[in-house]
Each structure stands twice: as structure tokens, then as C-alpha cells.
Coordinates of C-alpha atoms and ligand atoms in Angstrom, one line a residue:
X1 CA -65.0 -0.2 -51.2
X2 CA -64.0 2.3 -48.2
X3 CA -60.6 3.7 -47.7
X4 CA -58.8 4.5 -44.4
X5 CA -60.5 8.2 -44.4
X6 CA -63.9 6.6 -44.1
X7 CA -63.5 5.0 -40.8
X8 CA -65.6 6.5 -38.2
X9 CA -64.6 9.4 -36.0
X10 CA -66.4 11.1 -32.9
X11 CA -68.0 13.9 -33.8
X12 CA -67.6 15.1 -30.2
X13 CA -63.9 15.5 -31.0
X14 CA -63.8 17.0 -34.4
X15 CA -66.4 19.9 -32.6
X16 CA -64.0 20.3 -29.8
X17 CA -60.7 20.5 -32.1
X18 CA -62.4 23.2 -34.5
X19 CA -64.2 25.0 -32.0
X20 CA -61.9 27.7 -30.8
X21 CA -60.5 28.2 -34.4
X22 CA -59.6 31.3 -35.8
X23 CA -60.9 32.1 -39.8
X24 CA -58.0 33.1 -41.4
X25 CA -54.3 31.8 -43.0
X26 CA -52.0 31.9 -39.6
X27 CA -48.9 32.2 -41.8
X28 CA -50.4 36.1 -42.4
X29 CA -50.2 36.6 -38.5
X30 CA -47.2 38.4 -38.6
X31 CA -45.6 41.8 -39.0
X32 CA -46.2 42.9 -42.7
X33 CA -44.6 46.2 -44.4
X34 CA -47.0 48.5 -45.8
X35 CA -46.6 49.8 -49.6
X36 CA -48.4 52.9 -50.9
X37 CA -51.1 53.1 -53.3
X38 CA -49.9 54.9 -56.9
X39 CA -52.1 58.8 -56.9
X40 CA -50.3 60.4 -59.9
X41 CA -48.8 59.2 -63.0
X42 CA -46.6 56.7 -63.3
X43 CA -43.8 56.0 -66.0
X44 CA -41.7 53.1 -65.8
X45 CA -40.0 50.2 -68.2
X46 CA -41.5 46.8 -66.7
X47 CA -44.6 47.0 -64.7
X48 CA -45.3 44.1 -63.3
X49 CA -49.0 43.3 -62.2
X50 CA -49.4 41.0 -59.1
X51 CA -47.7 40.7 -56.0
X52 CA -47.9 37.1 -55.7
X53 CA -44.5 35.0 -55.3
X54 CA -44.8 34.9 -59.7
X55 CA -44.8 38.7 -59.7
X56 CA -42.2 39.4 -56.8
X57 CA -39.8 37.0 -58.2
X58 CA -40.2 38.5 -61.9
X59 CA -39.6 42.0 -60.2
X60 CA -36.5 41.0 -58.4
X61 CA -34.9 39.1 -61.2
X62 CA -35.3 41.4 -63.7
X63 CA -34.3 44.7 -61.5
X64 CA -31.5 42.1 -61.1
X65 CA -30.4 41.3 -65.0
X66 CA -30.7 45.1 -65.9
X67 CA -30.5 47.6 -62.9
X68 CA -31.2 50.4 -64.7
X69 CA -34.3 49.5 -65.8
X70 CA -37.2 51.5 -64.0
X71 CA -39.6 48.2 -62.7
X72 CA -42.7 49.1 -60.9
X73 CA -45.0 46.8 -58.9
X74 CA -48.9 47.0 -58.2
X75 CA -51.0 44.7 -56.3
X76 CA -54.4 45.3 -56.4
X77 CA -55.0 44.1 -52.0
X78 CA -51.7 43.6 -50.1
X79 CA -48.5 41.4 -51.0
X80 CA -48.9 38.0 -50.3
X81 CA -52.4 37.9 -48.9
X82 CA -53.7 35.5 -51.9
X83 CA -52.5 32.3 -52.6
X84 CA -49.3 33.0 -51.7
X85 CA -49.9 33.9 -48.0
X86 CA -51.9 31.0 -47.3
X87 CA -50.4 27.9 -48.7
X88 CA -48.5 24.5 -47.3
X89 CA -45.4 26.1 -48.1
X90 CA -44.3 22.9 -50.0
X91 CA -41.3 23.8 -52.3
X92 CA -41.4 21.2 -54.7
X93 CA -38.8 21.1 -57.4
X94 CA -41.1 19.5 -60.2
X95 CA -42.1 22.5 -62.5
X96 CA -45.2 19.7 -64.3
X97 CA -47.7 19.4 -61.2
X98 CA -45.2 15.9 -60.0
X99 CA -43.3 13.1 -62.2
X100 CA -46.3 11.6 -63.4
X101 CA -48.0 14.6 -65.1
X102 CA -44.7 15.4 -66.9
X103 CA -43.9 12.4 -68.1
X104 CA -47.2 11.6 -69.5
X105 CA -47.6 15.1 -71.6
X106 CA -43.4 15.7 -72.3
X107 CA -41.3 12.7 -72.6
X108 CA -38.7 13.7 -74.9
X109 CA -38.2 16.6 -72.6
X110 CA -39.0 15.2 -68.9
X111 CA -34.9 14.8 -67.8
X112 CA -34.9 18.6 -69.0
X113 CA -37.5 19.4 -66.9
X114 CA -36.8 17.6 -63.5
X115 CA -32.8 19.0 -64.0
X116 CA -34.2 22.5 -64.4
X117 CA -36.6 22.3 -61.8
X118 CA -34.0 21.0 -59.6
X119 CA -31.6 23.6 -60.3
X120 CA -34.8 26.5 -59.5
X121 CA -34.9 24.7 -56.3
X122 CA -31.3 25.3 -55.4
X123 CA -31.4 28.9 -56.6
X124 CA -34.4 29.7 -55.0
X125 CA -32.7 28.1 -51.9
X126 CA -29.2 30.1 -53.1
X127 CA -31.0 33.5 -53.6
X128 CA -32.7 33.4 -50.1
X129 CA -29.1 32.9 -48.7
X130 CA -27.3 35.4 -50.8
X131 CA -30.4 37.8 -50.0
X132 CA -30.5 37.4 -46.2
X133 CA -34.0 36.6 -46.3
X134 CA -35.7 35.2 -43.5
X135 CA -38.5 32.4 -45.1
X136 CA -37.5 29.4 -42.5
X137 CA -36.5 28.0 -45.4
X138 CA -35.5 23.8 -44.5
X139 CA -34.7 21.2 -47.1
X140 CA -36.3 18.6 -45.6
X141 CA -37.2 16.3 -48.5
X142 CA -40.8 15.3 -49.5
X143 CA -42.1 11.9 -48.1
X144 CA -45.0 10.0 -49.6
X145 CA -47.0 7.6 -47.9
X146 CA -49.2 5.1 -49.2
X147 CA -52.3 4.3 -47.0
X148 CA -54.2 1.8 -49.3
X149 CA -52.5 -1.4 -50.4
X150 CA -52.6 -0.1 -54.1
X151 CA -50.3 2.9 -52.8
X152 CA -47.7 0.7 -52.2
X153 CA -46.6 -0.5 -55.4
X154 CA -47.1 2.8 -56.9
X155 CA -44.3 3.9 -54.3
X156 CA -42.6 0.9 -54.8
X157 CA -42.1 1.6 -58.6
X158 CA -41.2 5.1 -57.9
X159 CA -38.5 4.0 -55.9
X160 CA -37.3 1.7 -59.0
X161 CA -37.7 5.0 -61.3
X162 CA -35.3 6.6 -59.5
X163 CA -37.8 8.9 -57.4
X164 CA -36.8 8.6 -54.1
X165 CA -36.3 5.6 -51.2
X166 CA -39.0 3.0 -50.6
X167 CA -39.5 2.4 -47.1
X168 CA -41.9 -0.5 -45.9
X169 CA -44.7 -0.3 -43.0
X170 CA -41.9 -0.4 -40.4
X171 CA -39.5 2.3 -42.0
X172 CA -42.0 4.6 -42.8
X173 CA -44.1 4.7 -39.4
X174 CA -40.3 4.9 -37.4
X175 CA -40.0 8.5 -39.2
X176 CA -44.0 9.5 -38.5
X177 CA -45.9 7.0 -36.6
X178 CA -49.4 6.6 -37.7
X179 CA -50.9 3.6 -38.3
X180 CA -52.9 4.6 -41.5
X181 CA -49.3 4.4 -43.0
X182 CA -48.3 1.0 -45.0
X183 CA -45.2 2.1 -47.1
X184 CA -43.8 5.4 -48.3
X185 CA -41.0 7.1 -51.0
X186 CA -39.1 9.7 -49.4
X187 CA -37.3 11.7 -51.6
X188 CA -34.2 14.1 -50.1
X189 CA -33.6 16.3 -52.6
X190 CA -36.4 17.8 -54.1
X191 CA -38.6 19.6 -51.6
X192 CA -37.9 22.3 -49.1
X193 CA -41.0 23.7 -46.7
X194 CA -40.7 27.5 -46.0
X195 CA -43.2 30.1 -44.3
X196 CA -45.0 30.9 -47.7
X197 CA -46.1 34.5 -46.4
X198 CA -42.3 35.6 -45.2
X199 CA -41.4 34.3 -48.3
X200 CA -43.7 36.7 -49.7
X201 CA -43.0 39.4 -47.2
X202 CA -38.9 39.0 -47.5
X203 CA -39.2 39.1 -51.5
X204 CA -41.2 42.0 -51.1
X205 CA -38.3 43.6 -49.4
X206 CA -35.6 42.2 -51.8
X207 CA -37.8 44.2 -54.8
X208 CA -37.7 47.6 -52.6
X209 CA -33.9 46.7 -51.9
X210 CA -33.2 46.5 -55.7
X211 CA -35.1 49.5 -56.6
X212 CA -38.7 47.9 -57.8
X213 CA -41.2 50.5 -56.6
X214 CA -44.2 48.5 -54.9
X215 CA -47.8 49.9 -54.9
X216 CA -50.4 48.0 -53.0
X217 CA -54.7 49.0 -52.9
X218 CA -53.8 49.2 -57.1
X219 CA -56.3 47.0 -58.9
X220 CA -55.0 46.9 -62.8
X221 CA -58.5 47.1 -64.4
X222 CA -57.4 47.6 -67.9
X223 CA -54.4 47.5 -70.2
X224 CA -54.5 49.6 -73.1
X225 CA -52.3 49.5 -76.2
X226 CA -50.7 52.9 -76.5
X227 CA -48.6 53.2 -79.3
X228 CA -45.1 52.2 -78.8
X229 CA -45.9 51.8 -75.2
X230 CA -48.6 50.1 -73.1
X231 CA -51.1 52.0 -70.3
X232 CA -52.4 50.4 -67.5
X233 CA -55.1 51.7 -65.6
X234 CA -56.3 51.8 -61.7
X235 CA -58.6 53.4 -59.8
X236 CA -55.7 56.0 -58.5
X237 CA -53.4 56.4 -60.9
X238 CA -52.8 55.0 -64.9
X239 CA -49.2 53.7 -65.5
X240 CA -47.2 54.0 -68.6
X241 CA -44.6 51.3 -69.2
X242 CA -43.0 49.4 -71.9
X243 CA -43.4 46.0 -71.2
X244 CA -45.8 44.7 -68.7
X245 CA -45.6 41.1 -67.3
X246 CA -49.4 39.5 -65.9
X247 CA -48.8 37.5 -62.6
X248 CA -52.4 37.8 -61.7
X249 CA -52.4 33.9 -61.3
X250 CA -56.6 32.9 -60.8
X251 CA -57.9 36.6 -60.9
X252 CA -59.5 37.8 -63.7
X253 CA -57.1 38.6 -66.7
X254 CA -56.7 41.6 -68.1
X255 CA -56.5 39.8 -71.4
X256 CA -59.8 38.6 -72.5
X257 CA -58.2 35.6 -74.2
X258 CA -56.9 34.2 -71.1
X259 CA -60.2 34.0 -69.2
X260 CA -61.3 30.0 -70.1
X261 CA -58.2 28.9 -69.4
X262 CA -58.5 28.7 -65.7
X263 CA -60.4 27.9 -63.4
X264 CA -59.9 28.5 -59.5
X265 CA -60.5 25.3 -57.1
X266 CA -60.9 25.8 -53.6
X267 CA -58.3 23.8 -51.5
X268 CA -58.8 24.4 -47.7
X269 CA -56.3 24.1 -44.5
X270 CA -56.2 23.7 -40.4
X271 CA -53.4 24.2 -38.6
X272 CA -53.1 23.1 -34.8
X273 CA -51.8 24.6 -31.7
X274 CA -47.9 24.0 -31.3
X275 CA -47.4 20.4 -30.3
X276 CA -45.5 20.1 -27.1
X277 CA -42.6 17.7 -26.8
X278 CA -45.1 15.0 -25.4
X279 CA -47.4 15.0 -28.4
X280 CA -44.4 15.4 -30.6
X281 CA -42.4 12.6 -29.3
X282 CA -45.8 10.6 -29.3
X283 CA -45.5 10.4 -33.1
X284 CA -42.0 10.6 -33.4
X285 CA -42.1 13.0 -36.2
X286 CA -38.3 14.3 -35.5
X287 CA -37.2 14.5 -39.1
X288 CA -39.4 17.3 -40.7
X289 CA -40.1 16.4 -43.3
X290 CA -43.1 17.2 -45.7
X291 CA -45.8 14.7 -45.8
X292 CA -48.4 13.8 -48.4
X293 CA -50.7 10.6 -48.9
X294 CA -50.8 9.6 -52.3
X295 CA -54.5 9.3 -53.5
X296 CA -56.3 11.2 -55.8
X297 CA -57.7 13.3 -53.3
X298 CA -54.5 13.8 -50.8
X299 CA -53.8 15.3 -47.9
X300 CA -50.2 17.7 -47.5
X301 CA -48.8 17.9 -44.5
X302 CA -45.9 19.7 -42.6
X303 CA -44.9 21.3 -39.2
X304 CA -43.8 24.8 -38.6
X305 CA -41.1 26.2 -36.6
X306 CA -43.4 26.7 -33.9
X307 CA -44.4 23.2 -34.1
X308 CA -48.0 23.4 -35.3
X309 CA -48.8 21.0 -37.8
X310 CA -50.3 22.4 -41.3
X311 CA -52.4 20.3 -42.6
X312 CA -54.6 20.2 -45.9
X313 CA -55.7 19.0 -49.2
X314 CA -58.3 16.3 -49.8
X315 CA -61.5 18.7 -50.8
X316 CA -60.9 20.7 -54.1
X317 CA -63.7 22.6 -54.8
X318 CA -64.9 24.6 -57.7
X319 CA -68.1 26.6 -58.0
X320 CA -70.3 26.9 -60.6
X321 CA -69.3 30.2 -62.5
X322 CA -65.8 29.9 -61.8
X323 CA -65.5 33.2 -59.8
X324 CA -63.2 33.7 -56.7
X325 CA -65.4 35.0 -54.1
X326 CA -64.2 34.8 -50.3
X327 CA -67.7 33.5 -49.1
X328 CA -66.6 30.4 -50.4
X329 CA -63.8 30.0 -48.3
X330 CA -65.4 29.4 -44.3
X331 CA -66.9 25.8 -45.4
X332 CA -67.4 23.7 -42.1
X333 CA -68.1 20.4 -43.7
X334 CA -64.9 20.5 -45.8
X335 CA -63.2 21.7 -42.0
X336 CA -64.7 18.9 -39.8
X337 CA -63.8 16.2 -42.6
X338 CA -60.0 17.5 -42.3
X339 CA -60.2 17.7 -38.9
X340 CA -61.9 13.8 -39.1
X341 CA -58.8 12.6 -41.2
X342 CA -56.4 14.4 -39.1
X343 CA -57.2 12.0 -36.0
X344 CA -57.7 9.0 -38.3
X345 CA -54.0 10.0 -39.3
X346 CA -52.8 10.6 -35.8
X347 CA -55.1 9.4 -33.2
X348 CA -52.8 9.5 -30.5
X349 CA -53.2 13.2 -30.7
X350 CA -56.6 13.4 -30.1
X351 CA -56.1 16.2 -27.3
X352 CA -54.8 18.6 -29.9
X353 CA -56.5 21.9 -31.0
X354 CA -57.0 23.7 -34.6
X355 CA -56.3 27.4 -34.3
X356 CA -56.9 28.5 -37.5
X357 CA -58.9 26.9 -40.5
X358 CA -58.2 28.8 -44.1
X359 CA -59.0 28.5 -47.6
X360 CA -57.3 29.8 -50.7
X361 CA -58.0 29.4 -54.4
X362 CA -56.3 27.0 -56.9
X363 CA -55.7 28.8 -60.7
X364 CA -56.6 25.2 -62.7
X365 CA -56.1 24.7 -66.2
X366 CA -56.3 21.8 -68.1
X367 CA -52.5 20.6 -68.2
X368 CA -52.1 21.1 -64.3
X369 CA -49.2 23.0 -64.7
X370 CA -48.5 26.6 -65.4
X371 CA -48.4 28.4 -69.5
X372 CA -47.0 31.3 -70.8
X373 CA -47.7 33.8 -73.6
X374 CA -46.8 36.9 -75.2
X375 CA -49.7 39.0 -76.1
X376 CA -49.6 43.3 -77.7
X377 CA -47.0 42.7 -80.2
X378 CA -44.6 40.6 -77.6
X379 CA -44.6 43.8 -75.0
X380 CA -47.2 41.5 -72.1
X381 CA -46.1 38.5 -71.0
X382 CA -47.9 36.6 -68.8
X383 CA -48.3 32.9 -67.1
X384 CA -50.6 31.3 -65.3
X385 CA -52.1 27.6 -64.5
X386 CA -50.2 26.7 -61.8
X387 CA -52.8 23.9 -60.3
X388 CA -51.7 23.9 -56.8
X389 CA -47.7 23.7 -57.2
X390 CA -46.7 26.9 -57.8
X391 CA -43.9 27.9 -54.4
X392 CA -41.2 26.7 -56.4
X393 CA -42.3 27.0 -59.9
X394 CA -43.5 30.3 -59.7
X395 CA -39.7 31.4 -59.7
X396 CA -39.1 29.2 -62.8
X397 CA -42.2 31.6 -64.7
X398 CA -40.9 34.4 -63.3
X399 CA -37.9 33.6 -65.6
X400 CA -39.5 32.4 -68.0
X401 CA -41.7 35.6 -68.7
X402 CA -38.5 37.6 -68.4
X403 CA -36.7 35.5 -71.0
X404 CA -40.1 35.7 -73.7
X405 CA -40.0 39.6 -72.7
X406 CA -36.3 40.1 -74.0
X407 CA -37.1 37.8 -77.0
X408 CA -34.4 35.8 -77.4
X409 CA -34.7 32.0 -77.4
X410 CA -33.3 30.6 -74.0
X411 CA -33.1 26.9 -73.1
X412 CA -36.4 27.9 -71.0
X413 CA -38.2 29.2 -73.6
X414 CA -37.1 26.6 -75.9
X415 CA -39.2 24.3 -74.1
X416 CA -42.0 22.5 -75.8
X417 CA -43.9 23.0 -72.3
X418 CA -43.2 27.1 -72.1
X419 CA -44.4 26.8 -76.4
X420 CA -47.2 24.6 -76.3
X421 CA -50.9 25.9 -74.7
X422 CA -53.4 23.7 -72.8
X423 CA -57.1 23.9 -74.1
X424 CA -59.0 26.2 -72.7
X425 CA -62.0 24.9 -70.1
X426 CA -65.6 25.0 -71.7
X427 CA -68.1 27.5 -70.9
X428 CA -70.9 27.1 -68.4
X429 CA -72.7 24.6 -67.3
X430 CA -70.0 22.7 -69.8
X431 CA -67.2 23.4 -67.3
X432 CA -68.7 22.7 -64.1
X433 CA -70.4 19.6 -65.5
X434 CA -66.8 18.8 -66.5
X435 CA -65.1 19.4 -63.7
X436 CA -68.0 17.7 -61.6
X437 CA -67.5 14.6 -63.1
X438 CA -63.6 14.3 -62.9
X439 CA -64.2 14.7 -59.1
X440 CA -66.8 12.3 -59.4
X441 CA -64.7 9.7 -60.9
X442 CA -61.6 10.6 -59.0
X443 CA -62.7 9.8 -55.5
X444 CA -64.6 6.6 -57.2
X445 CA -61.0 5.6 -58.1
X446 CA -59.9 6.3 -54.6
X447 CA -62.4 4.0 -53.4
X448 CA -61.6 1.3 -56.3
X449 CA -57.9 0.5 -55.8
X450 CA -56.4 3.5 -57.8
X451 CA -58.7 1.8 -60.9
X452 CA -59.8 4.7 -63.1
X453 CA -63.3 4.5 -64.9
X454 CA -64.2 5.3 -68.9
X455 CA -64.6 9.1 -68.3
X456 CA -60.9 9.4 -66.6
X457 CA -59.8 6.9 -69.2
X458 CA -61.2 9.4 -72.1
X459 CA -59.5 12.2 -70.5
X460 CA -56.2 10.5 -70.1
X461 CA -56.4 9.2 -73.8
X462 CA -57.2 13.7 -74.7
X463 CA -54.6 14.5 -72.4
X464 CA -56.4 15.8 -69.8
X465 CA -56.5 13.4 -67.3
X466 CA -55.3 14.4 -63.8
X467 CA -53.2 12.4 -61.7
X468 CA -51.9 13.8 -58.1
Ligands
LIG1 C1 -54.6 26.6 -49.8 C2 -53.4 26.5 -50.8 C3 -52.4 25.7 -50.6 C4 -51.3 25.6 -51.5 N1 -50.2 24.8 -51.2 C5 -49.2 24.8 -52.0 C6 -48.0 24.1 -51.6 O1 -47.8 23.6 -50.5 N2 -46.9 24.1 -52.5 C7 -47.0 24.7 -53.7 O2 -46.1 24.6 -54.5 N3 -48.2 25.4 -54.1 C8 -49.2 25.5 -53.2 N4 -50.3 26.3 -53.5 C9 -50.2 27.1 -54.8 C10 -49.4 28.3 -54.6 O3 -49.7 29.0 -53.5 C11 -49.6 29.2 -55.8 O4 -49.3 28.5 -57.0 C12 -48.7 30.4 -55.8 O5 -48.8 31.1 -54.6 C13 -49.0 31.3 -57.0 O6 -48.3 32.6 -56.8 P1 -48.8 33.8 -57.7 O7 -47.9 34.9 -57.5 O8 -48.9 33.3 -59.2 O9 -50.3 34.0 -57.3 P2 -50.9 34.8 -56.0 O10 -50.2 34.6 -54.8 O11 -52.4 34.5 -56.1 O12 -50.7 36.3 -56.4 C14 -51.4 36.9 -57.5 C15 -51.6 38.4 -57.0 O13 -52.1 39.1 -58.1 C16 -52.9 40.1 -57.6 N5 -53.8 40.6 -58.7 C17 -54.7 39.9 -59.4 N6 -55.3 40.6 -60.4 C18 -54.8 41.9 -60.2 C19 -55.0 43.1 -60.9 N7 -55.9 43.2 -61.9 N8 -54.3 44.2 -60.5 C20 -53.4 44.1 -59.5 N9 -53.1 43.0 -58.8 C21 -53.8 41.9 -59.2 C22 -53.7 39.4 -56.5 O14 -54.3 40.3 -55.6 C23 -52.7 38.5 -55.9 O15 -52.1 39.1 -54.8 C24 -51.4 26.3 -52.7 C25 -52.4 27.2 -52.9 C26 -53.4 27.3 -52.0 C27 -54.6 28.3 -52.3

């Protein structure tokens, strides 16, 4: 069975989109500050090690609950250049990888979870006021379109569940008109699209504002116990703190325990030129908000201030060995078959141009949503596992590794999601045979009516079934 993506495109025009494209995420093409890098001893209470949204928010918050606490920052590249400098800036309020996911794995505790993650959402979106920060933050709501007939009664009993507002074929293509689109759910309240790298940028400041000192060119490369206190080494410098939170997301951990339990997945972006009003007006998109189709593998899509439209998803794809390695990110085939689903999305723009093409990697575990822990007698706390959702969550970890680091039970911490672990992956081949075969099976149920086969059955009965 084919879906809507496998309809033919000219090859002539997917060349010509791409072919003046730029390598690189276009949402680091702006002014960045500079941060020094550590060359003598340092001594401080919380050193936080990544400089990731997870990291700057668990800087900010906690220079914020205790001022006089000495909080130090190191990122081992620049702030913001991995994951979060090149994202869709989608700020979802789910904290469990969407509904579905959460329900499935917590659901004695899913109301708990969608009224927290809703209440991060607003104080991300109240701390970015009360901060000044400039993120072109917009709540614009999330809608979710169905392009196969199956789609539409999965939207449709959304809807009933409270998610959001079912529009049919008419509704949905009068807010963006492409004619792949057969019905969607649009939900107001629960996602907000920002530039993910002045997010980055602008917390980065908020930290230096609140007296976090920020070191940048300061790979951690070990973490020593060191009595009452805990040492951290770099190439420049060794650091001496108290506590230490991990917000290294898919880079290697610095605790050896932590290493099988994720695994990065490459997900890979265009954006396009700034539409003018013409091309703008041609699909009618005037309401802003985020877009995402609702198959297995989906695409997420979303326009900038600028009016370029972001768009990515669809190919996730992991490497046998499970490193990160930047040569896997320039990857034309995955490129021309975005670009091919871009015009099969919106053919009446079929004059547009990509300027940049991108790729970042995923940190995976097997829950799809991110775990904590407490490691060295309770001093390291760490989190990881966000699985491609982490804008908005990461704020909710930050908090969360806060909360475990003062040791008090919390309503966050008292969660059977922050307590429970996910099972670590398997080694080589295990994990890529694994992985391979979820793929496999994923885009077979794409192609099947949503129908899932034995092996996704299996690992929906283990609880390790994936669902987008
Ligand atoms: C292409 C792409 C699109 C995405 N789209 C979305 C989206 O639209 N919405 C959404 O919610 N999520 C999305 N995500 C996921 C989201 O970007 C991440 O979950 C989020 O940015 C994670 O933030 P982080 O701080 O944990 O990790 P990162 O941003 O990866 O930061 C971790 C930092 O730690 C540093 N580090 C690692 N090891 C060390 C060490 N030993 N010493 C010092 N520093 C170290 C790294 O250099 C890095 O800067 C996307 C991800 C990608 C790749």
C-alpha cells in the first residue's frame, strides 16, 4: 500500500530547491556571546555540565532558589550549538514524548503529568517575560493533520479525549491549504514555537545575569569522587564542586552506567527562503501555527519570523555503534526525500528554495521520554532520554534534578516517571538489529493503515513500543 509521500516528484525540482543550500542549522546564524574557557582551578557549589537548554535552565533555576550558591557552567563546544541550536523549536507541553506514550506507560498518573507539563509551558512562557528575553516566543497551538484515511479517526478520537478541535478536510486546509490534508486536531493551548538557538543564547545570558559563571571549549572528561566533594576534570582546568548535575543529553556520560541507555538518532531539517506574501497567501497559512502529520514517520513543520518555513522529521536514523559523529549529518538522500515531501505537501510552492539543510542528533532511550538519577552518594544528578521532545521538557528536568539534588521529596520527584528507569538498549549488533527492525516495522505500518505487525505488537506488550 503507498501513502501520499510516495507519489512521484520531479527530480528536476527537488535538485533545483536544494542546490544553493547552505550545510548548517540557520537558527545558529546569528550574533552569539562568547564565554571563556576555565585555565586555573575552579571551586564552586553546583557545577553544571552542558550547555544545552537542560543545563542552562538547571543553572538559572537554581542560582535563582539559592543566590548565594557559587554555580559554574562548562560546555565542552559553544552554548547551544548541539541539539539545542538546531531544532524545530516546537515547545510542546507533554513531558512523556505526546498523550499516547504517557498514557500507555503511567495511567494512574497521566492528569498529573499533562497539568504539570502544562504549567512548565506557562512558566517557561512567564520566565521569558519576566526575564526580557528575546526567543520569538508565539503560543500558537500545535495542529495535527491526518494525510491517510486511518489518520482521521485517530484525530477524530483525540478530539473526543479532550485533546484538541477536530477539523474536517475543509477546516483544516482553510487554515494551511494543502491537498495531502484530509482532517486534523488543533490544539491551542499546549504548544508554543520559539527560535530554539536565542532561546539558548538569551538563557545563556539570564545564567551570566544571575551570577552562573559560563565556560565554553571545556570538555568534562572525567568526574572523580573526592571525598566530601566531587572533581571534574578538563583539558584546561579540573573543578571542584559539591554537587554536580549531568545535562550532557546524547554525548557520552561521564557515568559509565548511563552509557546503554541511549542511543542518538539522526533527525534531519531544510528550511526555505522567506516566503513572500504571494507564496504565503498562496497557502493561506496566516495562523502560525505548528504543523505535524501524524504517521509514524512524521514530518514537523513551522514558519519563522522571517517567514521561512522549517521543515523536518520523517528519516530517523541511527548508526551502527551508536556514536555521534558530524559526518553523519550532510546525508543527500534523506535531504532530497524532505525536499520531495515538501512539494507533495505544498505543490503550489514549487518556485521556493531551501537555504539551509541540517541535521542534529536524537538522545533515544527505550521509554521515549527523558529519566533521572542520582549517582556518588546523591551529589550527581543527571537526566537524559529526551527522544526528540525535549524544548519544553528540558525545563521540567532542569527542576527535577534540582529537586533530587536538595533531597527532599517534591510532587516532581514523587513521580513514578522521575522514580522508575527504562531498560537500557542491548549491546552491538543487538541494538542496531533492534532498532533496525522497529524502523522496519514502523514505516510497514505507515504503509498498512496505521496496522502494527508481531515485532511492534511484542514491543508494545514489553513496553517498548513507540508511537509518534
Ligand atoms: C534536528 C532536531 C530537531 C528537534 N526538534 C525538536 C522540537 O521541535 N521540539 C522539541 O521539543 N525537541 C526537539 N528536538 C530535541 C531537543 O532539541 C532536545 O531534546 C533538547 O535540545 C535537549 O537539550 P539538552 O540541553 O539536554 O541537550 P543539548 O542541546 O544537546 O546540550 C547538551 C550539551 O552538553 C554538552 N556536553 C556533552 N558532554 C559534555 C562534556 N563531557 N563536557 C562538557 N559539555 C558536554 C554538549 O556539547 C551540548 O552542548 C530536536 C532535536 C533535533 C536534533
Amino acid at each position: 500500500m503507498q501513502t501520499v509521500f510516495d507519489a512521484p516528484v520531479d527530480p528536476r525540482l527537488i535538485e533545483r530547491s536544494l542546490a544553493a543550500s547552505t550545510f548548517g542549522s540557520m537558527w545558529l546564524d546569528v550574533p552569539r556571546p562568547a564565554y571563556p574557557q576555565p585555565t586555573a582551578p575552579v571551586t564552586c557549589d553546583l557545577l553544571v555540565v552542558g550547555g544545552g537548554y537542560t543545563g542552562l535552565w538547571t543553572a538559572l533555576h537554581a542560582a535563582e532558589r539559592n543566590p548565594d550558591r557559587r554555580i559554574v557552567l562548562i560546555e565542552a563546544n559553544r552554548i547551544g550549538w548541539a541539539a539545542s541550536g538546531r531544532n524545530g523549536g516546537f515547545v510542546d507541553a507533554s513531558l512523556t514524548h505526546g498523550a499516547e506514550n504517557g498514557k500507555s506507560r503511567w495511567p494512574n498518573e497521566i492528569d498529573t503529568l499533562d497539568k504539570m507539563g502544562i504549567e512548565n509551558l506557562d512558566g517557561m512562557q512567564s520566565d521569558i517575560e519576566r526575564l526580557g528575553l528575546d526567543t520569538e516566543w508565539q503560543r500558537t497551538g500545535m495542529l495535527s493533520v491526518a494525510t491517510e484515511p486511518h489518520q482521521v479517526d485517530w484525530l477524530r478520537d483525540a478530539a473526543d479525549g479532550g485533546e484538541g478541535l477536530f477539523f474536517d478536510t475543509q477546516q483544516v486546509r482553510a487554515e494551511a491549504n494543502s491537498p495531502t490534508y484530509l482532517a486534523g486536531l488543533f490544539s491551542a493551548d499546549s504548544c508554543a514555537i520559539v527560535h530554539p538557538a536565542k532561546l539558548a543564547f538569551e538563557l545563556g545570558r539570564a545564567c551570566t545575569e544571575a551570577g552562573v559563571q559560563i565556560y565554553e571549549g571545556a570538555n568534562a572528561t572525567r568526574l572523580e569522587d573526592d571525598g566530601p566533594g566531587l572533581l571534574v576534570h578538563t583539558a584546561t582546568a579540573t573543578i571542584a564542586a559539591r554537587q554536580v548535575v549531568l545535562a550532557t543529553n546524547v554525548y557520552k556520560s561521564l557515568l559509565r552506567r548511563n552509557r546503554l541507555h541511549t542511543v542518538p538518532v539522526y533527525d534531519y531539517v531544510l528550511a526555505t527562503e522567506p516566503l513572500s506574501d504571494a507564496q504565503l497567501d498562496r497557502i493561506g497559512w496566516r495562523n502560525r501555527q505548528g504543523i505535524g502529520d501524524c504517521a509514524n514517520q512524521f514530518h514537523y513543520y513551522r514558519l519563522t519570523m522571517d517567514n521561512r518555513i522549517v521543515w523536518g522529521g520523517y528519516d530517523a536514523v541511527y548508526h551502527f555503534g551508536g556514536k555521534v559523529d558530524p559526518a553523519y549529518e550532510d546525508r543527500p538522500d534523506t535531504y532530497k526525500r524532505l525536499a520531495a515531501h515538501f512539494f507533495i505537501t505544498f505543490p503550489q510552492l514549487d518556485d521556493i528554495r531551501f537555504s539551509h539543510r541540517w541535521a542534529g542528533a536524537i538522545d533515544t532511550n527505550t521509554r521515549f521520554c527523558a529519566h533521572w538519577g542520582l549517582a556518588l552518594d546523591d551529589r550527581v544528578a543527571y537526566v537524559n532520554g529526551f527522544t526528540g521532545l525535549g524544548v519544553g521538557a528540558a525545563r521540567f528536568a532542569a527542576d527535577v534534578c534540582l529537586d533530587l539534588l536538595e533531597g527532599s521529596p517534591t510532587p516532581r520527584t514523587e513521580l513514578q516517571m522521575v522514580r522508575e528507569r527504562p531498560l537500557p538498549f542491548p549491546p552491538e549488533p543487538a541494538a542496531s538489529i533492534g532498532i533496525q527492525a522497529t524502523r522496519w516495522s514502523l514505516d510497514r505500518a505507515d504503509h498498512s493503515a496505521g496496522r502494527r505487525n508481531i515485532f511492534l505488537r511484542t514491543l508494545d506488550a514489553l513496553g517498548l513500543g513507540f508511537d509518534s
